[in-house]
Short mmCIF file of C-alpha atoms and ligand atoms in Angstrom, two decimals:
data_model
loop_
_atom_site.label_atom_id
_atom_site.label_comp_id
_atom_site.label_asym_id
_atom_site.label_seq_id
_atom_site.Cartn_x
_atom_site.Cartn_y
_atom_site.Cartn_z
CA UNK A 1 -6.06 5.21 -21.04
CA UNK A 2 -6.62 4.29 -17.61
CA UNK A 3 -6.99 6.71 -14.66
CA UNK A 4 -4.92 5.56 -11.36
CA UNK A 5 -5.34 7.40 -8.37
CA UNK A 6 -2.89 7.48 -5.51
CA UNK A 7 -0.14 7.03 -8.57
CA UNK A 8 2.57 9.45 -6.60
CA UNK A 9 2.59 7.18 -3.88
CA UNK A 10 4.58 3.64 -2.46
CA UNK A 11 2.42 1.08 -4.57
CA UNK A 12 0.92 3.20 -6.63
CA UNK A 13 3.78 4.85 -8.49
CA UNK A 14 5.24 0.67 -8.52
CA UNK A 15 2.04 0.31 -10.43
CA UNK A 16 2.57 3.16 -12.88
CA UNK A 17 5.45 2.91 -13.73
CA UNK A 18 5.47 -0.90 -13.92
CA UNK A 19 1.71 -0.45 -16.18
CA UNK A 20 3.81 1.35 -18.78
CA UNK A 21 6.64 -0.58 -19.38
CA UNK A 22 4.62 -4.11 -19.16
CA UNK A 23 1.94 -2.45 -21.51
CA UNK A 24 2.53 0.50 -22.85
CA UNK A 25 -1.54 2.02 -22.69
CA UNK A 26 -1.53 5.18 -21.29
CA UNK A 27 -2.30 6.57 -17.56
CA UNK A 28 -4.28 9.32 -16.03
CA UNK A 29 -2.98 9.85 -12.84
CA UNK A 30 -4.75 11.72 -10.02
CA UNK A 31 -3.46 12.20 -6.76
CA UNK A 32 -3.42 15.18 -4.20
CA UNK A 33 0.18 14.81 -3.17
CA UNK A 34 -0.19 14.51 0.66
CA UNK A 35 2.68 14.36 3.03
CA UNK A 36 2.89 10.88 0.76
CA UNK A 37 2.30 11.62 -2.28
CA UNK A 38 6.07 12.53 -3.68
CA UNK A 39 6.30 13.16 -7.78
CA UNK A 40 10.12 12.72 -7.57
CA UNK A 41 8.98 9.13 -7.40
CA UNK A 42 8.16 9.42 -11.03
CA UNK A 43 10.99 10.89 -11.46
CA UNK A 44 11.82 8.07 -14.50
CA UNK A 45 9.27 9.25 -16.41
CA UNK A 46 9.51 12.14 -16.99
CA UNK A 47 8.78 14.06 -20.62
CA UNK A 48 6.59 10.83 -21.21
CA UNK A 49 3.61 11.62 -23.03
CA UNK A 50 1.54 8.17 -21.73
CA UNK A 51 1.98 9.92 -17.72
CA UNK A 52 -0.44 12.69 -17.58
CA UNK A 53 -0.08 14.00 -14.15
CA UNK A 54 -3.51 15.68 -11.95
CA UNK A 55 -2.93 16.62 -8.79
CA UNK A 56 -5.98 16.35 -7.48
CA UNK A 57 -8.75 14.93 -4.58
CA UNK A 58 -10.49 12.02 -4.92
CA UNK A 59 -13.26 13.91 -3.26
CA UNK A 60 -13.11 16.61 -6.08
CA UNK A 61 -17.15 16.55 -7.26
CA UNK A 62 -15.69 19.09 -9.88
CA UNK A 63 -12.80 17.95 -10.85
CA UNK A 64 -13.48 14.27 -11.47
CA UNK A 65 -16.13 14.55 -14.18
CA UNK A 66 -13.78 17.02 -16.04
CA UNK A 67 -11.34 14.66 -15.88
CA UNK A 68 -13.03 11.35 -17.18
CA UNK A 69 -14.85 13.21 -19.82
CA UNK A 70 -11.73 14.42 -21.14
CA UNK A 71 -9.54 11.61 -20.44
CA UNK A 72 -12.10 9.20 -21.18
CA UNK A 73 -10.67 6.04 -19.60
CA UNK A 74 -11.55 2.41 -20.02
CA UNK A 75 -10.82 1.23 -16.22
CA UNK A 76 -10.11 2.76 -12.85
CA UNK A 77 -7.34 1.92 -10.53
CA UNK A 78 -8.26 3.24 -7.13
CA UNK A 79 -4.48 3.43 -4.49
CA UNK A 80 -5.56 7.12 -3.26
CA UNK A 81 -6.32 6.40 0.57
CA UNK A 82 -4.72 7.86 3.87
CA UNK A 83 -2.73 4.00 4.87
CA UNK A 84 -0.65 4.57 7.64
CA UNK A 85 -1.98 2.37 11.02
CA UNK A 86 -0.02 4.66 13.63
CA UNK A 87 -0.95 8.36 12.06
CA UNK A 88 -5.01 6.87 12.08
CA UNK A 89 -4.00 6.46 15.51
CA UNK A 90 -3.51 10.12 16.24
CA UNK A 91 -6.12 11.71 13.93
CA UNK A 92 -8.08 9.18 12.17
CA UNK A 93 -9.98 12.04 10.95
CA UNK A 94 -7.97 12.32 7.79
CA UNK A 95 -8.78 8.34 7.39
CA UNK A 96 -12.40 9.04 7.00
CA UNK A 97 -12.56 12.05 5.02
CA UNK A 98 -10.10 10.32 2.13
CA UNK A 99 -10.96 6.76 2.91
CA UNK A 100 -14.20 7.04 3.58
CA UNK A 101 -16.00 10.07 1.84
CA UNK A 102 -12.93 10.40 -0.73
CA UNK A 103 -13.71 6.91 -1.56
CA UNK A 104 -18.06 7.52 -2.26
CA UNK A 105 -17.25 10.52 -4.93
CA UNK A 106 -15.11 9.06 -6.24
CA UNK A 107 -17.44 6.24 -6.72
CA UNK A 108 -20.35 9.05 -7.42
CA UNK A 109 -17.75 10.45 -10.45
CA UNK A 110 -16.70 7.54 -11.94
CA UNK A 111 -20.83 5.88 -11.72
CA UNK A 112 -22.00 9.11 -13.81
CA UNK A 113 -19.22 8.82 -16.46
CA UNK A 114 -19.67 4.81 -16.72
CA UNK A 115 -23.20 5.52 -17.23
CA UNK A 116 -22.77 7.80 -20.13
CA UNK A 117 -20.82 5.49 -21.34
CA UNK A 118 -21.59 3.60 -25.20
CA UNK A 119 -23.09 -0.20 -24.37
CA UNK A 120 -20.05 -1.73 -25.45
CA UNK A 121 -17.36 0.95 -23.55
CA UNK A 122 -19.67 0.09 -20.63
CA UNK A 123 -19.42 -3.37 -20.49
CA UNK A 124 -15.71 -3.28 -20.53
CA UNK A 125 -15.28 -0.79 -17.70
CA UNK A 126 -14.09 -1.70 -14.26
CA UNK A 127 -13.23 -0.02 -11.22
CA UNK A 128 -10.48 -2.21 -9.12
CA UNK A 129 -10.72 -1.04 -5.45
CA UNK A 130 -6.89 -1.25 -3.90
CA UNK A 131 -7.31 -2.77 -0.23
CA UNK A 132 -5.78 -4.39 2.21
CA UNK A 133 -5.47 -7.69 4.33
CA UNK A 134 -5.94 -5.43 7.77
CA UNK A 135 -9.98 -5.35 7.01
CA UNK A 136 -10.20 -9.12 8.22
CA UNK A 137 -8.58 -7.94 11.79
CA UNK A 138 -6.35 -10.18 13.55
CA UNK A 139 -5.56 -13.84 13.05
CA UNK A 140 -3.80 -16.11 16.63
CA UNK A 141 -1.07 -18.82 15.51
CA UNK A 142 -2.94 -21.41 14.71
CA UNK A 143 -5.64 -19.52 12.60
CA UNK A 144 -6.19 -20.28 8.78
CA UNK A 145 -4.57 -17.63 6.40
CA UNK A 146 -7.87 -15.19 5.84
CA UNK A 147 -9.17 -16.08 2.57
CA UNK A 148 -11.91 -14.08 0.41
CA UNK A 149 -15.04 -14.71 2.62
CA UNK A 150 -13.39 -14.47 6.07
CA UNK A 151 -15.37 -11.54 8.03
CA UNK A 152 -14.47 -8.08 8.48
CA UNK A 153 -13.28 -7.77 12.16
CA UNK A 154 -10.81 -4.24 11.31
CA UNK A 155 -9.41 -2.37 14.56
CA UNK A 156 -7.56 0.24 13.97
CA UNK A 157 -9.03 3.84 12.89
CA UNK A 158 -7.34 2.43 9.32
CA UNK A 159 -8.17 -0.38 8.75
CA UNK A 160 -11.96 0.84 9.69
CA UNK A 161 -11.60 3.52 7.00
CA UNK A 162 -10.56 0.57 4.39
CA UNK A 163 -13.15 -1.32 5.28
CA UNK A 164 -15.70 1.10 5.09
CA UNK A 165 -14.84 1.62 1.85
CA UNK A 166 -14.76 -2.21 0.22
CA UNK A 167 -18.69 -2.29 1.61
CA UNK A 168 -19.02 1.20 -0.73
CA UNK A 169 -17.65 -0.34 -3.89
CA UNK A 170 -19.52 -3.33 -3.41
CA UNK A 171 -22.58 -1.60 -2.76
CA UNK A 172 -21.84 0.42 -5.61
CA UNK A 173 -21.84 -3.04 -7.51
CA UNK A 174 -24.81 -4.55 -6.54
CA UNK A 175 -27.13 -1.08 -6.64
CA UNK A 176 -25.93 0.34 -9.48
CA UNK A 177 -24.19 -2.45 -11.39
CA UNK A 178 -20.60 -1.06 -11.57
CA UNK A 179 -18.39 -3.06 -12.34
CA UNK A 180 -16.31 -3.24 -9.50
CA UNK A 181 -12.68 -5.48 -9.02
CA UNK A 182 -11.47 -5.41 -4.46
CA UNK A 183 -8.24 -6.66 -4.06
CA UNK A 184 -7.02 -7.05 -0.30
CA UNK A 185 -3.46 -7.45 -0.17
CA UNK A 186 -1.11 -7.87 2.48
CA UNK A 187 2.06 -6.25 3.73
CA UNK A 188 4.30 -4.51 0.70
CA UNK A 189 7.87 -3.49 0.58
CA UNK A 190 10.04 -1.63 -1.71
CA UNK A 191 11.42 1.03 -3.64
CA UNK A 192 10.74 3.94 -2.33
CA UNK A 193 8.26 3.35 0.48
CA UNK A 194 8.25 6.12 2.56
CA UNK A 195 10.50 5.67 5.67
CA UNK A 196 7.23 5.68 8.45
CA UNK A 197 6.63 2.05 7.84
CA UNK A 198 8.30 -1.01 9.55
CA UNK A 199 11.20 -1.64 6.72
CA UNK A 200 12.45 1.53 4.84
CA UNK A 201 12.14 2.93 8.42
CA UNK A 202 14.66 0.01 9.63
CA UNK A 203 16.82 0.92 6.74
CA UNK A 204 16.84 4.58 7.04
CA UNK A 205 17.52 4.98 10.86
CA UNK A 206 19.89 1.42 10.69
CA UNK A 207 22.13 3.40 8.03
CA UNK A 208 21.84 7.35 10.02
CA UNK A 209 22.97 5.83 13.40
CA UNK A 210 19.74 6.06 15.55
CA UNK A 211 17.68 3.41 17.22
CA UNK A 212 15.46 0.92 15.75
CA UNK A 213 12.38 0.66 17.54
CA UNK A 214 10.23 -2.55 18.02
CA UNK A 215 6.56 -2.21 19.34
CA UNK A 216 6.37 -4.77 21.94
CA UNK A 217 8.24 -8.33 21.75
CA UNK A 218 8.40 -8.36 18.26
CA UNK A 219 6.86 -11.01 17.51
CA UNK A 220 3.91 -9.85 15.43
CA UNK A 221 2.94 -11.34 12.30
CA UNK A 222 3.21 -9.87 9.06
CA UNK A 223 2.60 -11.62 5.61
CA UNK A 224 4.96 -9.71 3.07
CA UNK A 225 4.77 -9.30 -0.77
CA UNK A 226 7.61 -7.95 -2.76
CA UNK A 227 5.87 -4.40 -4.71
CA UNK A 228 6.02 -6.11 -7.90
CA UNK A 229 4.24 -8.43 -7.21
CA UNK A 230 1.38 -6.62 -5.97
CA UNK A 231 1.75 -4.81 -9.18
CA UNK A 232 1.19 -7.07 -11.12
CA UNK A 233 -1.35 -9.22 -9.37
CA UNK A 234 -3.30 -6.09 -9.79
CA UNK A 235 -2.54 -6.00 -13.32
CA UNK A 236 -4.37 -9.77 -14.22
CA UNK A 237 -6.90 -9.00 -11.64
CA UNK A 238 -8.14 -5.80 -13.92
CA UNK A 239 -7.33 -8.02 -17.56
CA UNK A 240 -8.95 -11.29 -16.36
CA UNK A 241 -10.78 -11.22 -12.55
CA UNK A 242 -14.89 -11.14 -12.52
CA UNK A 243 -16.76 -8.63 -12.03
CA UNK A 244 -18.37 -8.15 -8.63
CA UNK A 245 -15.33 -10.74 -7.68
CA UNK A 246 -12.88 -10.28 -4.23
CA UNK A 247 -8.75 -10.89 -4.36
CA UNK A 248 -7.06 -11.98 -2.11
CA UNK A 249 -3.20 -11.16 -2.49
CA UNK A 250 -0.21 -12.04 -0.69
CA UNK A 251 3.10 -13.37 -0.84
CA UNK A 252 2.88 -16.70 1.09
CA UNK A 253 5.79 -14.98 3.36
CA UNK A 254 4.72 -15.01 7.11
CA UNK A 255 7.40 -13.30 9.77
CA UNK A 256 7.38 -11.92 13.21
CA UNK A 257 8.43 -7.92 12.64
CA UNK A 258 12.37 -9.05 14.64
CA UNK A 259 13.23 -11.48 12.04
CA UNK A 260 11.96 -9.02 9.57
CA UNK A 261 14.66 -6.69 11.82
CA UNK A 262 17.58 -8.65 11.87
CA UNK A 263 17.20 -9.31 8.41
CA UNK A 264 18.05 -5.67 7.92
CA UNK A 265 20.65 -5.82 10.08
CA UNK A 266 22.35 -8.67 8.45
CA UNK A 267 21.95 -7.24 4.96
CA UNK A 268 23.46 -3.57 6.02
CA UNK A 269 26.17 -5.59 7.75
CA UNK A 270 26.78 -7.33 4.86
CA UNK A 271 26.54 -4.43 2.21
CA UNK A 272 27.05 -1.24 4.22
CA UNK A 273 29.20 -2.34 7.90
CA UNK A 274 29.49 0.29 10.70
CA UNK A 275 32.77 1.43 10.78
CA UNK A 276 33.20 0.42 14.66
CA UNK A 277 32.60 -3.24 13.69
CA UNK A 278 29.02 -3.54 15.40
CA UNK A 279 26.37 -5.16 13.23
CA UNK A 280 22.84 -3.01 12.95
CA UNK A 281 21.89 -4.94 15.52
CA UNK A 282 22.72 -3.14 18.22
CA UNK A 283 20.57 -0.42 17.61
CA UNK A 284 17.27 -2.23 17.88
CA UNK A 285 15.39 -0.61 21.03
CA UNK A 286 11.78 -2.31 22.28
CA UNK A 287 9.46 0.57 22.47
CA UNK A 288 5.78 1.01 23.91
CA UNK A 289 3.17 -1.72 21.49
CA UNK A 290 1.17 0.07 19.12
CA UNK A 291 -2.37 0.57 20.56
CA UNK A 292 -5.25 -2.27 19.82
CA UNK A 293 -2.13 -3.70 17.28
CA UNK A 294 -3.47 -6.68 15.53
CA UNK A 295 -1.39 -10.35 16.18
CA UNK A 296 -0.87 -11.60 13.10
CA UNK A 297 -2.06 -11.12 9.03
CA UNK A 298 -2.08 -13.95 6.69
CA UNK A 299 -3.28 -14.18 3.13
CA UNK A 300 -4.44 -17.65 1.42
CA UNK A 301 -4.15 -16.06 -2.04
CA UNK A 302 -5.07 -19.53 -3.77
CA UNK A 303 -8.28 -17.90 -5.05
CA UNK A 304 -6.10 -15.18 -7.86
CA UNK A 305 -3.80 -18.19 -8.08
CA UNK A 306 -6.38 -20.60 -9.33
CA UNK A 307 -8.61 -18.43 -11.05
CA UNK A 308 -5.84 -16.25 -12.67
CA UNK A 309 -2.61 -18.13 -12.19
CA UNK A 310 -1.18 -15.50 -10.65
CA UNK A 311 1.64 -16.35 -7.77
CA UNK A 312 4.41 -13.75 -6.97
CA UNK A 313 7.92 -13.27 -8.76
CA UNK A 314 10.09 -13.09 -5.56
CA UNK A 315 10.93 -14.76 -2.88
CA UNK A 316 11.59 -12.99 1.05
CA UNK A 317 15.41 -13.06 0.87
CA UNK A 318 15.18 -11.95 -2.52
CA UNK A 319 12.94 -8.91 -2.55
CA UNK A 320 14.89 -8.12 0.63
CA UNK A 321 17.71 -7.91 -0.99
CA UNK A 322 16.82 -5.89 -3.65
CA UNK A 323 14.57 -3.02 -1.55
CA UNK A 324 17.73 -3.08 0.85
CA UNK A 325 20.26 -1.82 -2.06
CA UNK A 326 17.96 0.46 -3.59
CA UNK A 327 17.76 1.90 -0.20
CA UNK A 328 21.67 1.96 -0.21
CA UNK A 329 21.95 3.32 -3.66
CA UNK A 330 18.72 6.45 -3.61
CA UNK A 331 19.86 8.06 -0.37
CA UNK A 332 19.23 11.73 -2.28
CA UNK A 333 15.79 9.83 -2.24
CA UNK A 334 16.14 9.21 1.24
CA UNK A 335 17.15 12.63 2.26
CA UNK A 336 14.29 14.24 -0.09
CA UNK A 337 11.74 12.50 2.10
CA UNK A 338 12.88 13.47 5.09
CA UNK A 339 11.65 16.84 5.04
CA UNK A 340 10.23 18.97 8.49
CA UNK A 341 6.77 17.12 8.55
CA UNK A 342 8.74 13.69 8.06
CA UNK A 343 10.47 14.88 10.74
CA UNK A 344 7.23 16.29 13.06
CA UNK A 345 5.89 13.07 12.88
CA UNK A 346 9.13 11.13 14.23
CA UNK A 347 9.92 13.30 16.93
CA UNK A 348 5.80 12.78 17.85
CA UNK A 349 5.39 9.60 17.09
CA UNK A 350 9.06 8.23 19.06
CA UNK A 351 9.74 10.79 21.35
CA UNK A 352 11.16 8.84 24.05
CA UNK A 353 8.98 9.98 27.21
CA UNK A 354 5.82 9.21 25.54
CA UNK A 355 6.75 5.64 24.29
CA UNK A 356 10.04 4.50 25.08
CA UNK A 357 8.53 0.86 27.16
P1 NAD B 1 1.13 5.62 0.00
O1 NAD B 1 0.59 6.26 1.29
O2 NAD B 1 2.38 5.38 -0.01
O3 NAD B 1 0.49 6.37 -0.83
C1 NAD B 1 -1.01 7.24 -1.27
C2 NAD B 1 -1.18 8.51 -2.54
O4 NAD B 1 -2.54 8.76 -1.99
C3 NAD B 1 -0.35 9.43 -1.99
O5 NAD B 1 0.54 8.93 -3.06
C4 NAD B 1 -1.03 10.16 -1.80
O6 NAD B 1 -0.89 11.41 -1.94
C5 NAD B 1 -2.68 9.75 -2.16
N1 NAD B 1 -3.42 10.39 -1.95
C6 NAD B 1 -3.94 10.13 -0.56
N2 NAD B 1 -5.01 11.21 0.11
C7 NAD B 1 -5.91 11.57 -1.37
C8 NAD B 1 -7.02 12.09 -2.21
N3 NAD B 1 -7.60 12.31 -1.25
N4 NAD B 1 -7.18 12.43 -3.09
C9 NAD B 1 -5.97 11.49 -4.20
N5 NAD B 1 -4.78 11.23 -3.77
C10 NAD B 1 -4.56 11.09 -2.31
O7 NAD B 1 -0.21 3.96 0.07
P2 NAD B 1 0.21 2.85 -0.04
O8 NAD B 1 1.30 2.25 0.49
O9 NAD B 1 0.94 3.50 -2.01
O10 NAD B 1 -1.38 2.41 -0.43
C11 NAD B 1 -1.48 2.17 -1.80
C12 NAD B 1 -3.13 2.12 -1.59
O11 NAD B 1 -2.58 0.71 -1.47
C13 NAD B 1 -3.86 2.34 -0.05
O12 NAD B 1 -5.62 2.16 -0.54
C14 NAD B 1 -3.19 0.78 1.02
O13 NAD B 1 -4.60 0.73 1.76
C15 NAD B 1 -3.12 -0.14 -0.09
N6 NAD B 1 -2.62 -1.41 1.04
C16 NAD B 1 -1.41 -0.94 0.85
C17 NAD B 1 -0.13 -1.91 1.36
C18 NAD B 1 1.03 -1.63 2.07
O14 NAD B 1 1.14 -2.76 2.66
N7 NAD B 1 1.66 -0.91 2.44
C19 NAD B 1 -0.69 -2.96 1.87
C20 NAD B 1 -2.29 -3.85 1.09
C21 NAD B 1 -3.16 -2.10 0.14
O1 DAU B 2 -1.19 -5.61 5.84
C1 DAU B 2 -1.37 -4.38 5.18
C2 DAU B 2 -1.03 -3.13 5.65
O2 DAU B 2 0.70 -3.02 5.83
C3 DAU B 2 -1.37 -2.25 4.59
O3 DAU B 2 -2.87 -1.82 4.58
C4 DAU B 2 -0.57 -0.28 5.51
O4 DAU B 2 -1.00 0.14 4.51
C5 DAU B 2 0.51 -0.44 5.42
O5 DAU B 2 0.87 0.59 6.36
C6 DAU B 2 0.93 -1.71 6.82
O6 DAU B 2 0.62 -1.90 7.58
P1 DAU B 2 1.84 -1.83 8.95
O7 DAU B 2 0.47 -1.46 10.54
O8 DAU B 2 0.88 -3.73 9.51
O9 DAU B 2 2.76 -1.72 8.41
P2 DAU B 2 3.70 -1.32 9.16
O10 DAU B 2 4.95 -0.98 7.93
O11 DAU B 2 2.60 0.19 10.01
O12 DAU B 2 4.55 -1.99 10.94
C7 DAU B 2 4.65 -3.40 10.15
C8 DAU B 2 4.65 -3.93 11.46
O13 DAU B 2 5.87 -3.14 12.66
C9 DAU B 2 3.84 -3.98 12.29
O14 DAU B 2 3.30 -4.71 13.48
C10 DAU B 2 3.85 -2.86 13.48
C11 DAU B 2 5.40 -3.04 13.34
N1 DAU B 2 6.13 -1.80 13.66
C12 DAU B 2 6.14 -0.45 12.89
C13 DAU B 2 6.50 0.89 12.64
C14 DAU B 2 6.52 1.53 12.03
C15 DAU B 2 7.23 -1.60 14.74
O15 DAU B 2 7.48 -2.57 15.06
N2 DAU B 2 7.72 -0.20 14.71
C16 DAU B 2 7.55 0.48 14.21
O16 DAU B 2 8.14 1.98 13.95
#
């Protein structure tokens, strides 16, 4: 089996479900169930004996050795992290605790387990660390896309904590020989995306008749990848990636935020028109920019394509349509994640007095 951490979050849950249908190999899923972790994301696996869920922290140095000894995984895929940039600006410490301290403790537990494996198992073992393009910093309009050798220039507490975790993973390979792989991926979107992030926030706010808050001038560029394509990239890197290597993962899909919001509005206008006949675009509201906001990300995904033959299956047009349709069909899921804690966050982040431009 494999150990997946953070498998109740957005990408982790998509990965676990896709993994079980693609390979059938059992998964031990360790997740702390923070505000972002949601067992409902895994509802389709209820009663499936191939999926073992454990609520716990990657930094728990008592729990990890027990779990590793009991379940004997052949690989670890580490998704567990605090992941939202705006939250990292309001409160960086949770990001240091999980992304830096937690990753260190996880690496220590896994290293001890790996060192105790028999020779053949030790040689075949892999630790795959899931990271982000944000560690590379921000690009200017004409700059070349991020390659794997682009220097690290993280600008937010979130990206700095992820950069630190990448360096720790690298160091555990160079110093202790742990067979690691790292993936640095661009912005994901798709089912089960928590509605604090741009695309799901725009969909749920539009349907609720609320403002669609666009930071600054809305011309910041992100490189969007449908989540199932990220999952297939991780499966491929785990299967055939060269130990110690980094693989950038992206969709060749650079788009300014305002264009994304316009696309979401157009799809909703088509699929769930407003009763007053107006476009959802009329709900767009330009608000104060994110502090230190990175202007542009773009991933050069040639290495993973040339070495491992991976390419995304979805275009942005097909992926965003599926995504909007998924949110329209899953209003219960949306209602359940909009808990008291979610409402507190939205009130703090989008307080009109503090944030309106
Ligand atoms: P998410 O916030 O939706 O999910 C994170 C999950 O980790 C949650 O289920 C949470 O409960 C769990 N978790 C948090 N702290 C934990 C801890 N200490 N121990 C165990 N579990 C813990 O995040 P996501 O968007 O699914 O991102 C997953 C990973 O992919 C992260 O490492 C993130 O940096 C990386 N990533 C995300 C994107 C993206 O666009 N979302 C892109 C590239 C890379
Ligand atoms: O690039 C990969 C990263 O993508 C991941 O590592 C992060 O975990 C993930 O959260 C995401 O980070 P971003 O900051 O790019 O995603 P977010 O959805 O928060 O914002 C996308 C863009 O939209 C960004 O330029 C900020 C802008 N935005 C976001 C929100 C929430 C708005 O204009 N308004 C908003 O309300």
